[in-house]
PDB file of C-alpha atoms in Angstrom:
ATOM      1  CA  MET A  15       0.000   0.000   0.000  1.00  0.00           C
ATOM      2  CA  SER A  16       1.422   3.362  -1.025  1.00  0.00           C
ATOM      3  CA  SER A  17       1.581   6.291   1.361  1.00  0.00           C
ATOM      4  CA  THR A  18      -1.191   8.039  -0.571  1.00  0.00           C
ATOM      5  CA  ASP A  19      -3.545   5.143   0.186  1.00  0.00           C
ATOM      6  CA  LEU A  20      -3.105   5.522   3.949  1.00  0.00           C
ATOM      7  CA  PRO A  21      -5.715   7.324   6.049  1.00  0.00           C
ATOM      8  CA  PRO A  22      -4.861  10.992   6.718  1.00  0.00           C
ATOM      9  CA  LEU A  23      -4.042  10.268  10.358  1.00  0.00           C
ATOM     10  CA  LEU A  24      -1.407   7.676   9.481  1.00  0.00           C
ATOM     11  CA  ARG A  25       0.287  10.057   7.059  1.00  0.00           C
ATOM     12  CA  LEU A  26       1.111  12.509   9.841  1.00  0.00           C
ATOM     13  CA  PRO A  27       4.604  12.344  11.385  1.00  0.00           C
ATOM     14  CA  LEU A  28       4.767  11.166  14.978  1.00  0.00           C
ATOM     15  CA  HIS A  29       6.051  14.479  16.333  1.00  0.00           C
ATOM     16  CA  THR A  30       2.973  16.227  14.899  1.00  0.00           C
ATOM     17  CA  ILE A  31       0.671  13.714  16.558  1.00  0.00           C
ATOM     18  CA  ALA A  32       2.627  14.147  19.785  1.00  0.00           C
ATOM     19  CA  HIS A  33       2.008  17.894  19.585  1.00  0.00           C
ATOM     20  CA  ILE A  34      -1.714  17.168  19.287  1.00  0.00           C
ATOM     21  CA  LEU A  35      -1.572  14.871  22.323  1.00  0.00           C
ATOM     22  CA  SER A  36       0.162  17.554  24.362  1.00  0.00           C
ATOM     23  CA  ASN A  37      -2.952  19.735  24.126  1.00  0.00           C
ATOM     24  CA  VAL A  38      -5.187  17.519  26.280  1.00  0.00           C
ATOM     25  CA  LYS A  39      -6.148  19.010  29.638  1.00  0.00           C
ATOM     26  CA  THR A  40      -4.981  16.236  31.961  1.00  0.00           C
ATOM     27  CA  ILE A  41      -2.727  13.200  31.804  1.00  0.00           C
ATOM     28  CA  GLN A  42      -5.720  10.969  32.539  1.00  0.00           C
ATOM     29  CA  GLU A  43      -7.221  11.913  29.179  1.00  0.00           C
ATOM     30  CA  LEU A  44      -4.286  10.295  27.384  1.00  0.00           C
ATOM     31  CA  GLY A  45      -5.460   6.800  28.375  1.00  0.00           C
ATOM     32  CA  PRO A  46      -8.543   6.499  26.141  1.00  0.00           C
ATOM     33  CA  ILE A  47      -6.753   8.281  23.308  1.00  0.00           C
ATOM     34  CA  ILE A  48      -3.756   5.943  23.083  1.00  0.00           C
ATOM     35  CA  LEU A  49      -6.079   2.948  23.350  1.00  0.00           C
ATOM     36  CA  SER A  50      -8.128   4.156  20.396  1.00  0.00           C
ATOM     37  CA  HIS A  51      -5.309   3.799  17.848  1.00  0.00           C
ATOM     38  CA  SER A  52      -1.747   2.506  17.835  1.00  0.00           C
ATOM     39  CA  ILE A  53      -0.478   5.683  16.145  1.00  0.00           C
ATOM     40  CA  PHE A  54      -1.231   7.657  19.310  1.00  0.00           C
ATOM     41  CA  ARG A  55       0.574   5.088  21.426  1.00  0.00           C
ATOM     42  CA  ASP A  56       3.630   5.191  19.175  1.00  0.00           C
ATOM     43  CA  ALA A  57       3.678   8.993  19.223  1.00  0.00           C
ATOM     44  CA  LEU A  58       3.487   9.069  23.017  1.00  0.00           C
ATOM     45  CA  GLN A  59       6.247   6.487  23.425  1.00  0.00           C
ATOM     46  CA  GLU A  60       8.574   8.390  21.113  1.00  0.00           C
ATOM     47  CA  ASN A  61       7.829  11.828  22.608  1.00  0.00           C
ATOM     48  CA  PHE A  62       6.854  10.930  26.159  1.00  0.00           C
ATOM     49  CA  HIS A  63       8.721  13.683  28.020  1.00  0.00           C
ATOM     50  CA  SER A  64       7.659  16.499  25.708  1.00  0.00           C
ATOM     51  CA  VAL A  65       3.984  15.471  25.767  1.00  0.00           C
ATOM     52  CA  VAL A  66       3.647  14.921  29.509  1.00  0.00           C
ATOM     53  CA  SER A  67       5.711  17.963  30.488  1.00  0.00           C
ATOM     54  CA  ALA A  68       3.611  20.197  28.216  1.00  0.00           C
ATOM     55  CA  ILE A  69       0.415  18.964  29.877  1.00  0.00           C
ATOM     56  CA  ILE A  70       1.790  19.518  33.369  1.00  0.00           C
ATOM     57  CA  MET A  71       3.212  22.956  32.576  1.00  0.00           C
ATOM     58  CA  ARG A  72      -0.239  24.180  31.558  1.00  0.00           C
ATOM     59  CA  ARG A  73      -1.580  23.046  34.935  1.00  0.00           C
ATOM     60  CA  VAL A  74       1.211  24.586  37.002  1.00  0.00           C
ATOM     61  CA  PRO A  75       0.495  28.201  38.007  1.00  0.00           C
ATOM     62  CA  ASP A  76       3.107  30.660  36.792  1.00  0.00           C
ATOM     63  CA  GLY A  77       6.138  30.820  39.058  1.00  0.00           C
ATOM     64  CA  THR A  78       5.372  27.701  41.113  1.00  0.00           C
ATOM     65  CA  LEU A  79       7.402  25.146  39.136  1.00  0.00           C
ATOM     66  CA  PRO A  80      10.404  25.284  41.570  1.00  0.00           C
ATOM     67  CA  TYR A  81       8.104  24.362  44.456  1.00  0.00           C
ATOM     68  CA  LEU A  82       6.614  21.481  42.494  1.00  0.00           C
ATOM     69  CA  LEU A  83      10.098  20.223  41.592  1.00  0.00           C
ATOM     70  CA  ALA A  84      11.043  20.450  45.264  1.00  0.00           C
ATOM     71  CA  LEU A  85       8.101  18.160  46.026  1.00  0.00           C
ATOM     72  CA  VAL A  86       9.416  15.683  43.460  1.00  0.00           C
ATOM     73  CA  GLY A  87      12.871  15.977  45.002  1.00  0.00           C
ATOM     74  CA  SER A  88      11.451  15.210  48.427  1.00  0.00           C
ATOM     75  CA  GLN A  89      10.359  11.848  47.024  1.00  0.00           C
ATOM     76  CA  ARG A  90      13.713  11.194  45.342  1.00  0.00           C
ATOM     77  CA  LEU A  91      16.424  12.421  47.723  1.00  0.00           C
ATOM     78  CA  SER A  92      17.616  10.669  50.851  1.00  0.00           C
ATOM     79  CA  LEU A  93      15.877  12.918  53.340  1.00  0.00           C
ATOM     80  CA  SER A  94      17.503  11.118  56.251  1.00  0.00           C
ATOM     81  CA  ASN A  95      20.551  13.252  55.402  1.00  0.00           C
ATOM     82  CA  PRO A  96      20.284  16.861  56.659  1.00  0.00           C
ATOM     83  CA  ALA A  97      22.529  18.058  53.817  1.00  0.00           C
ATOM     84  CA  ALA A  98      20.041  16.673  51.286  1.00  0.00           C
ATOM     85  CA  VAL A  99      17.223  18.556  53.007  1.00  0.00           C
ATOM     86  CA  LYS A 100      19.203  21.813  52.813  1.00  0.00           C
ATOM     87  CA  GLN A 101      19.843  21.212  49.121  1.00  0.00           C
ATOM     88  CA  LEU A 102      16.137  20.587  48.580  1.00  0.00           C
ATOM     89  CA  LEU A 103      15.127  23.802  50.337  1.00  0.00           C
ATOM     90  CA  GLY A 104      17.557  25.709  48.135  1.00  0.00           C
ATOM     91  CA  LEU A 105      15.880  24.194  45.079  1.00  0.00           C
ATOM     92  CA  ALA A 106      12.499  25.571  46.153  1.00  0.00           C
ATOM     93  CA  ALA A 107      13.902  29.088  46.545  1.00  0.00           C
ATOM     94  CA  SER A 108      15.520  29.283  43.086  1.00  0.00           C
ATOM     95  CA  PRO A 109      13.988  29.322  39.591  1.00  0.00           C
ATOM     96  CA  CYS A 110      14.202  26.263  37.352  1.00  0.00           C
ATOM     97  CA  PRO A 111      17.079  26.893  34.887  1.00  0.00           C
ATOM     98  CA  VAL A 112      16.023  24.320  32.264  1.00  0.00           C
ATOM     99  CA  ALA A 113      12.866  23.047  30.609  1.00  0.00           C
ATOM    100  CA  LEU A 114      10.835  20.439  32.467  1.00  0.00           C
ATOM    101  CA  SER A 115      11.071  17.964  29.579  1.00  0.00           C
ATOM    102  CA  THR A 116      14.892  17.883  29.845  1.00  0.00           C
ATOM    103  CA  LEU A 117      15.036  16.869  33.518  1.00  0.00           C
ATOM    104  CA  GLY A 118      14.592  13.159  32.766  1.00  0.00           C
ATOM    105  CA  LEU A 119      11.811  12.593  35.288  1.00  0.00           C
ATOM    106  CA  SER A 120      10.341   9.122  35.609  1.00  0.00           C
ATOM    107  CA  LYS A 121       6.714   8.211  34.967  1.00  0.00           C
ATOM    108  CA  ALA A 122       6.117   7.939  38.706  1.00  0.00           C
ATOM    109  CA  GLU A 123       7.497  11.451  39.239  1.00  0.00           C
ATOM    110  CA  TYR A 124       5.318  12.873  36.481  1.00  0.00           C
ATOM    111  CA  ALA A 125       2.344  11.124  38.086  1.00  0.00           C
ATOM    112  CA  TYR A 126       3.248  12.650  41.452  1.00  0.00           C
ATOM    113  CA  MET A 127       3.442  16.124  39.907  1.00  0.00           C
ATOM    114  CA  ASN A 128       0.084  15.616  38.227  1.00  0.00           C
ATOM    115  CA  SER A 129      -1.477  14.444  41.490  1.00  0.00           C
ATOM    116  CA  SER A 130      -0.038  17.416  43.374  1.00  0.00           C
ATOM    117  CA  CYS A 131      -1.426  19.817  40.765  1.00  0.00           C
ATOM    118  CA  SER A 132      -4.867  18.221  41.012  1.00  0.00           C
ATOM    119  CA  SER A 133      -4.824  18.399  44.806  1.00  0.00           C
ATOM    120  CA  ALA A 134      -3.614  21.993  44.802  1.00  0.00           C
ATOM    121  CA  LYS A 135      -6.322  22.958  42.319  1.00  0.00           C
ATOM    122  CA  ALA A 136      -9.037  21.400  44.487  1.00  0.00           C
ATOM    123  CA  ILE A 137      -7.804  23.250  47.574  1.00  0.00           C
ATOM    124  CA  TYR A 138      -7.272  26.444  45.577  1.00  0.00           C
ATOM    125  CA  THR A 139     -10.887  26.381  44.335  1.00  0.00           C
ATOM    126  CA  ILE A 140     -12.289  26.285  47.865  1.00  0.00           C
ATOM    127  CA  TYR A 141      -9.670  28.708  49.157  1.00  0.00           C
ATOM    128  CA  ARG A 142     -10.633  31.152  46.406  1.00  0.00           C
ATOM    129  CA  GLN A 143     -14.242  31.084  47.600  1.00  0.00           C
ATOM    130  CA  MET A 144     -13.088  31.954  51.094  1.00  0.00           C
ATOM    131  CA  ALA A 145     -10.910  34.766  49.722  1.00  0.00           C
ATOM    132  CA  LEU A 146     -13.861  36.202  47.813  1.00  0.00           C
ATOM    133  CA  GLU A 147     -15.932  36.121  50.992  1.00  0.00           C
ATOM    134  CA  LEU A 148     -13.265  38.111  52.819  1.00  0.00           C
ATOM    135  CA  LYS A 149     -12.815  40.802  50.178  1.00  0.00           C
ATOM    136  CA  PRO A 150     -15.935  42.810  51.151  1.00  0.00           C
ATOM    137  CA  LEU A 151     -14.654  42.878  54.726  1.00  0.00           C
ATOM    138  CA  CYS A 152     -11.327  44.244  53.486  1.00  0.00           C
ATOM    139  CA  ASN A 153     -12.993  47.025  51.451  1.00  0.00           C
ATOM    140  CA  ALA A 154     -12.007  45.302  48.224  1.00  0.00           C
ATOM    141  CA  PRO A 155     -13.761  46.389  45.006  1.00  0.00           C
ATOM    142  CA  LYS A 156     -17.216  44.819  44.996  1.00  0.00           C
ATOM    143  CA  LYS A 157     -17.220  44.361  41.232  1.00  0.00           C
ATOM    144  CA  ARG A 158     -14.149  42.180  41.367  1.00  0.00           C
ATOM    145  CA  HIS A 159     -15.407  38.591  41.560  1.00  0.00           C
ATOM    146  CA  TYR A 160     -12.237  36.810  40.538  1.00  0.00           C
ATOM    147  CA  VAL A 161      -8.801  35.953  41.844  1.00  0.00           C
ATOM    148  CA  ASN A 162      -6.072  37.536  39.751  1.00  0.00           C
ATOM    149  CA  PRO A 163      -2.976  35.590  38.611  1.00  0.00           C
ATOM    150  CA  TRP A 164      -0.832  37.113  41.351  1.00  0.00           C
ATOM    151  CA  GLU A 165      -3.238  35.940  44.068  1.00  0.00           C
ATOM    152  CA  ARG A 166      -3.431  32.520  42.467  1.00  0.00           C
ATOM    153  CA  PHE A 167       0.358  32.284  42.503  1.00  0.00           C
ATOM    154  CA  ARG A 168       0.529  33.127  46.211  1.00  0.00           C
ATOM    155  CA  ILE A 169      -2.186  30.625  47.134  1.00  0.00           C
ATOM    156  CA  SER A 170      -0.632  27.856  45.015  1.00  0.00           C
ATOM    157  CA  ARG A 171       2.842  28.579  46.387  1.00  0.00           C
ATOM    158  CA  ALA A 172       1.538  28.300  49.944  1.00  0.00           C
ATOM    159  CA  VAL A 173      -0.258  25.034  49.156  1.00  0.00           C
ATOM    160  CA  PHE A 174       2.865  23.476  47.607  1.00  0.00           C
ATOM    161  CA  ARG A 175       4.992  24.647  50.547  1.00  0.00           C
ATOM    162  CA  TYR A 176       2.503  23.047  52.914  1.00  0.00           C
ATOM    163  CA  GLN A 177       2.931  19.706  51.134  1.00  0.00           C
ATOM    164  CA  LEU A 178       6.713  20.123  51.208  1.00  0.00           C
ATOM    165  CA  MET A 179       6.529  20.776  54.947  1.00  0.00           C
ATOM    166  CA  CYS A 180       4.519  17.572  55.368  1.00  0.00           C
ATOM    167  CA  ASN A 181       7.060  15.609  53.331  1.00  0.00           C
ATOM    168  CA  LEU A 182       9.996  16.931  55.352  1.00  0.00           C
ATOM    169  CA  PHE A 183       8.715  17.127  58.906  1.00  0.00           C
ATOM    170  CA  CYS A 184       5.381  15.354  59.282  1.00  0.00           C
ATOM    171  CA  HIS A 185       6.444  11.770  58.727  1.00  0.00           C
ATOM    172  CA  ARG A 186       8.906   9.266  60.116  1.00  0.00           C
ATOM    173  CA  LEU A 187      11.857  11.172  58.697  1.00  0.00           C
ATOM    174  CA  CYS A 188      12.334  13.123  61.914  1.00  0.00           C
ATOM    175  CA  LEU A 189      12.734   9.896  63.858  1.00  0.00           C
ATOM    176  CA  ILE A 190      14.945   8.359  61.164  1.00  0.00           C
ATOM    177  CA  ARG A 191      17.301  11.355  61.211  1.00  0.00           C
ATOM    178  CA  ARG A 192      17.593  11.191  64.989  1.00  0.00           C
ATOM    179  CA  GLN A 193      18.387   7.473  64.849  1.00  0.00           C
ATOM    180  CA  ALA A 194      20.947   7.945  62.068  1.00  0.00           C
ATOM    181  CA  PHE A 195      22.783  10.927  63.559  1.00  0.00           C
ATOM    182  CA  GLY A 196      22.409  10.293  67.269  1.00  0.00           C
ATOM    183  CA  PRO A 197      20.402  11.871  70.060  1.00  0.00           C
ATOM    184  CA  ARG A 198      22.197  15.208  69.690  1.00  0.00           C
ATOM    185  CA  PHE A 199      20.732  15.744  66.239  1.00  0.00           C
ATOM    186  CA  ASP A 200      17.780  18.120  66.194  1.00  0.00           C
ATOM    187  CA  ASP A 201      15.545  19.120  63.304  1.00  0.00           C
ATOM    188  CA  GLU A 202      15.267  22.661  64.620  1.00  0.00           C
ATOM    189  CA  GLU A 203      18.026  23.901  62.289  1.00  0.00           C
ATOM    190  CA  LEU A 204      16.286  22.415  59.262  1.00  0.00           C
ATOM    191  CA  LYS A 205      12.958  23.848  60.339  1.00  0.00           C
ATOM    192  CA  ARG A 206      14.479  27.287  60.831  1.00  0.00           C
ATOM    193  CA  LEU A 207      16.017  27.005  57.370  1.00  0.00           C
ATOM    194  CA  PHE A 208      12.637  26.058  55.920  1.00  0.00           C
ATOM    195  CA  PHE A 209      11.041  29.243  57.263  1.00  0.00           C
ATOM    196  CA  SER A 210      13.973  31.674  57.105  1.00  0.00           C
ATOM    197  CA  SER A 211      14.445  30.976  53.379  1.00  0.00           C
ATOM    198  CA  PHE A 212      11.284  33.008  52.797  1.00  0.00           C
ATOM    199  CA  SER A 213       9.995  36.358  53.949  1.00  0.00           C
ATOM    200  CA  PRO A 214       7.571  36.716  56.892  1.00  0.00           C
ATOM    201  CA  TRP A 215       4.525  37.361  54.718  1.00  0.00           C
ATOM    202  CA  VAL A 216       5.231  34.255  52.611  1.00  0.00           C
ATOM    203  CA  ASN A 217       5.320  32.203  55.812  1.00  0.00           C
ATOM    204  CA  GLU A 218       2.108  33.918  56.885  1.00  0.00           C
ATOM    205  CA  GLU A 219       0.483  32.696  53.666  1.00  0.00           C
ATOM    206  CA  LEU A 220       1.565  29.169  54.585  1.00  0.00           C
ATOM    207  CA  MET A 221      -0.068  29.582  57.988  1.00  0.00           C
ATOM    208  CA  CYS A 222      -3.279  30.775  56.313  1.00  0.00           C
ATOM    209  CA  VAL A 223      -3.406  27.525  54.338  1.00  0.00           C
ATOM    210  CA  PHE A 224      -2.807  25.536  57.524  1.00  0.00           C
ATOM    211  CA  VAL A 225      -5.587  27.347  59.413  1.00  0.00           C
ATOM    212  CA  PHE A 226      -7.933  26.923  56.449  1.00  0.00           C
ATOM    213  CA  LEU A 227      -7.240  23.181  56.193  1.00  0.00           C
ATOM    214  CA  ARG A 228      -7.637  22.733  59.943  1.00  0.00           C
ATOM    215  CA  ARG A 229     -11.025  24.427  59.809  1.00  0.00           C
ATOM    216  CA  LYS A 230     -12.124  22.229  56.896  1.00  0.00           C
ATOM    217  CA  VAL A 231     -11.028  19.044  58.672  1.00  0.00           C
ATOM    218  CA  ALA A 232     -12.873  20.116  61.834  1.00  0.00           C
ATOM    219  CA  GLN A 233     -16.003  20.766  59.771  1.00  0.00           C
ATOM    220  CA  ALA A 234     -15.726  17.300  58.222  1.00  0.00           C
ATOM    221  CA  TYR A 235     -15.547  15.743  61.685  1.00  0.00           C
ATOM    222  CA  ASP A 236     -18.569  17.742  62.830  1.00  0.00           C
ATOM    223  CA  ASP A 237     -20.610  16.643  59.810  1.00  0.00           C
ATOM    224  CA  ILE A 238     -19.763  12.989  60.382  1.00  0.00           C
ATOM    225  CA  LEU A 239     -20.525  13.025  64.090  1.00  0.00           C
ATOM    226  CA  ALA A 240     -23.794  14.862  63.481  1.00  0.00           C
ATOM    227  CA  HIS A 241     -25.119  12.194  61.103  1.00  0.00           C
ATOM    228  CA  ASP A 242     -23.556   8.949  62.366  1.00  0.00           C
ATOM    229  CA  VAL A 243     -24.638   7.972  65.875  1.00  0.00           C
ATOM    230  CA  SER A 244     -22.283   4.985  65.833  1.00  0.00           C
ATOM    231  CA  LEU A 245     -19.383   7.435  66.073  1.00  0.00           C
ATOM    232  CA  SER A 246     -20.860   9.491  68.883  1.00  0.00           C
ATOM    233  CA  HIS A 247     -18.291   8.027  71.282  1.00  0.00           C
ATOM    234  CA  CYS A 248     -15.449   9.662  69.338  1.00  0.00           C
ATOM    235  CA  LYS A 249     -14.059  12.658  71.136  1.00  0.00           C
ATOM    236  CA  ILE A 250     -12.705  15.229  68.724  1.00  0.00           C
ATOM    237  CA  GLU A 251     -10.349  17.723  70.249  1.00  0.00           C
ATOM    238  CA  ASP A 252      -8.353  20.531  68.755  1.00  0.00           C
ATOM    239  CA  THR A 253      -5.880  22.669  70.604  1.00  0.00           C
ATOM    240  CA  PRO A 254      -2.955  24.960  69.735  1.00  0.00           C
ATOM    241  CA  ASP A 255      -0.884  23.154  72.392  1.00  0.00           C
ATOM    242  CA  VAL A 256       2.261  22.002  70.585  1.00  0.00           C
ATOM    243  CA  ASP A 257       2.629  19.005  72.905  1.00  0.00           C
ATOM    244  CA  PHE A 258      -0.826  17.657  72.164  1.00  0.00           C
ATOM    245  CA  ILE A 259      -1.554  15.774  68.944  1.00  0.00           C
ATOM    246  CA  SER A 260      -5.267  15.627  68.219  1.00  0.00           C
ATOM    247  CA  GLN A 261      -7.084  13.664  65.547  1.00  0.00           C
ATOM    248  CA  ILE A 262      -7.297  16.854  63.523  1.00  0.00           C
ATOM    249  CA  HIS A 263      -3.546  17.403  63.621  1.00  0.00           C
ATOM    250  CA  TRP A 264      -3.088  13.744  62.730  1.00  0.00           C
ATOM    251  CA  MET A 265      -5.102  14.243  59.549  1.00  0.00           C
ATOM    252  CA  LEU A 266      -3.362  17.496  58.686  1.00  0.00           C
ATOM    253  CA  CYS A 267      -0.055  15.676  58.269  1.00  0.00           C
ATOM    254  CA  MET A 268      -1.526  13.318  55.643  1.00  0.00           C
ATOM    255  CA  GLY A 269      -0.721  15.725  52.812  1.00  0.00           C
ATOM    256  CA  LEU A 270      -2.520  17.270  49.851  1.00  0.00           C
ATOM    257  CA  PRO A 271      -4.043  14.213  48.097  1.00  0.00           C
ATOM    258  CA  PHE A 272      -5.901  13.205  51.249  1.00  0.00           C
ATOM    259  CA  LEU A 273      -6.772  16.728  52.384  1.00  0.00           C
ATOM    260  CA  SER A 274      -8.044  17.789  48.967  1.00  0.00           C
ATOM    261  CA  ASN A 275     -10.744  15.120  49.243  1.00  0.00           C
ATOM    262  CA  ILE A 276     -11.748  16.456  52.650  1.00  0.00           C
ATOM    263  CA  VAL A 277     -11.804  20.041  51.374  1.00  0.00           C
ATOM    264  CA  SER A 278     -13.889  19.021  48.356  1.00  0.00           C
ATOM    265  CA  GLY A 279     -16.469  17.341  50.561  1.00  0.00           C
ATOM    266  CA  GLY A 280     -15.162  13.773  50.479  1.00  0.00           C
ATOM    267  CA  LEU A 281     -16.403  12.686  53.891  1.00  0.00           C
ATOM    268  CA  LEU A 282     -15.854   8.975  53.241  1.00  0.00           C
ATOM    269  CA  GLU A 283     -12.117   9.380  53.794  1.00  0.00           C
ATOM    270  CA  ALA A 284     -12.666  11.194  57.070  1.00  0.00           C
ATOM    271  CA  GLN A 285     -15.232   8.635  58.213  1.00  0.00           C
ATOM    272  CA  ALA A 286     -12.878   5.745  57.449  1.00  0.00           C
ATOM    273  CA  PHE A 287     -10.164   7.577  59.339  1.00  0.00           C
ATOM    274  CA  LEU A 288     -12.453   7.885  62.355  1.00  0.00           C
ATOM    275  CA  SER A 289     -13.839   4.362  62.271  1.00  0.00           C
ATOM    276  CA  PHE A 290     -10.598   2.410  62.614  1.00  0.00           C
ATOM    277  CA  PRO A 291      -8.329   2.577  65.664  1.00  0.00           C
ATOM    278  CA  ARG A 292      -4.901   4.127  65.162  1.00  0.00           C
ATOM    279  CA  GLY A 293      -3.208   3.213  68.428  1.00  0.00           C
ATOM    280  CA  ASP A 294      -1.577   5.780  70.648  1.00  0.00           C
ATOM    281  CA  LEU A 295      -1.429   9.127  68.888  1.00  0.00           C
ATOM    282  CA  ARG A 296       1.472  10.227  71.054  1.00  0.00           C
ATOM    283  CA  GLN A 297       3.650   7.190  70.325  1.00  0.00           C
ATOM    284  CA  GLU A 298       3.456   7.088  66.534  1.00  0.00           C
ATOM    285  CA  PRO A 299       6.300   8.989  64.814  1.00  0.00           C
ATOM    286  CA  THR A 300       3.823  10.323  62.274  1.00  0.00           C
ATOM    287  CA  THR A 301       2.216  12.428  64.962  1.00  0.00           C
ATOM    288  CA  HIS A 302       5.220  14.733  65.209  1.00  0.00           C
ATOM    289  CA  THR A 303       3.552  17.154  62.832  1.00  0.00           C
ATOM    290  CA  ARG A 304       5.361  20.456  62.536  1.00  0.00           C
ATOM    291  CA  SER A 305       2.474  22.235  60.883  1.00  0.00           C
ATOM    292  CA  SER A 306       0.623  22.740  64.175  1.00  0.00           C
ATOM    293  CA  TYR A 307       3.290  25.106  65.464  1.00  0.00           C
ATOM    294  CA  ALA A 308       4.900  26.429  62.313  1.00  0.00           C
ATOM    295  CA  ARG A 309       4.101  29.960  63.395  1.00  0.00           C
ATOM    296  CA  SER A 310       5.985  29.601  66.670  1.00  0.00           C
ATOM    297  CA  LEU A 311       8.960  28.064  64.862  1.00  0.00           C
ATOM    298  CA  TYR A 312       9.285  31.055  62.586  1.00  0.00           C
ATOM    299  CA  ARG A 313       8.852  33.556  65.388  1.00  0.00           C
ATOM    300  CA  ASN A 314      11.573  31.817  67.387  1.00  0.00           C
ATOM    301  CA  SER A 315      14.056  31.983  64.523  1.00  0.00           C
ATOM    302  CA  SER A 316      16.719  34.636  64.872  1.00  0.00           C
ATOM    303  CA  PRO A 317      16.103  37.914  62.996  1.00  0.00           C
ATOM    304  CA  SER A 318      19.508  37.624  61.350  1.00  0.00           C
ATOM    305  CA  THR A 319      18.341  34.537  59.463  1.00  0.00           C
ATOM    306  CA  ARG A 320      15.270  36.279  58.077  1.00  0.00           C
ATOM    307  CA  PRO A 321      15.942  37.673  54.607  1.00  0.00           C
ATOM    308  CA  SER A 322      14.750  41.133  53.759  1.00  0.00           C
ATOM    309  CA  ARG A 323      14.390  40.332  50.096  1.00  0.00           C
ATOM    310  CA  THR A 324      14.676  36.850  48.593  1.00  0.00           C
ATOM    311  CA  GLN A 325      13.339  34.890  45.677  1.00  0.00           C
ATOM    312  CA  GLY A 326      10.485  33.711  47.877  1.00  0.00           C
ATOM    313  CA  SER A 327       9.576  37.145  49.193  1.00  0.00           C
ATOM    314  CA  ARG A 328       7.257  38.058  46.381  1.00  0.00           C
TER     315      ARG A 328
END
């Protein structure tokens, strides 16, 4: 069969078809497309990085790519090493010097970036509604019923930093680092570095996300307990006491994918979390969540370590 007898689709070069694939909205939409015809599968296999990176870059708010790459790095680096954590925090505070498609990320890392973008978008949508509710109280223009790109950047940056904080300090890594480097090792230096790398108002935006998520989790608990009498014995407590780990703080250290479902009204996850015993909240290493007292950590950092103007101070 000559080339002129082929269907029009099969006469297109693979890089052209790959460019068409890169215009889908989400990575999930690629599945049905590549199953519909082998030409789409071949184009994706030959141009995988360019297609997937183009899709993700359209979902990443402007200026937040370094924070998303830092999240990927937190899954890749050996975070039991304090030096690796310092290197990771430096990555979040500096712009990405090369294109995303040239970084050689794996499929799992692309999937993690896509999941983080989806979670951040879900939280951003609800957070935007709260911001619009507050604008009349702040004498904002009443005709302005949208969040501008600059506000979207600040919200998305704070959401990604929250997930990075969970990855670095809200899991077993704190205990692992203490076991690897002895009882004298303390995460306080790393935590101070996490906050002092950014200006006070950027850290305040992070705290706004934390307070917002805590309120949403508390509302989810209230809704469950109000409609399920079988859980009436559950005692839900929340306190700013840094030495007390409540069920709410436990959930807050689960990260964006879990919390985005709670924020979006996914009460099944919260109900399952309530229904099964979790042992002693004080004994589990996961309960050492740093998000509950991030504000006090930053305030206790020395003024000399607080930058007056940095990349993250915008």
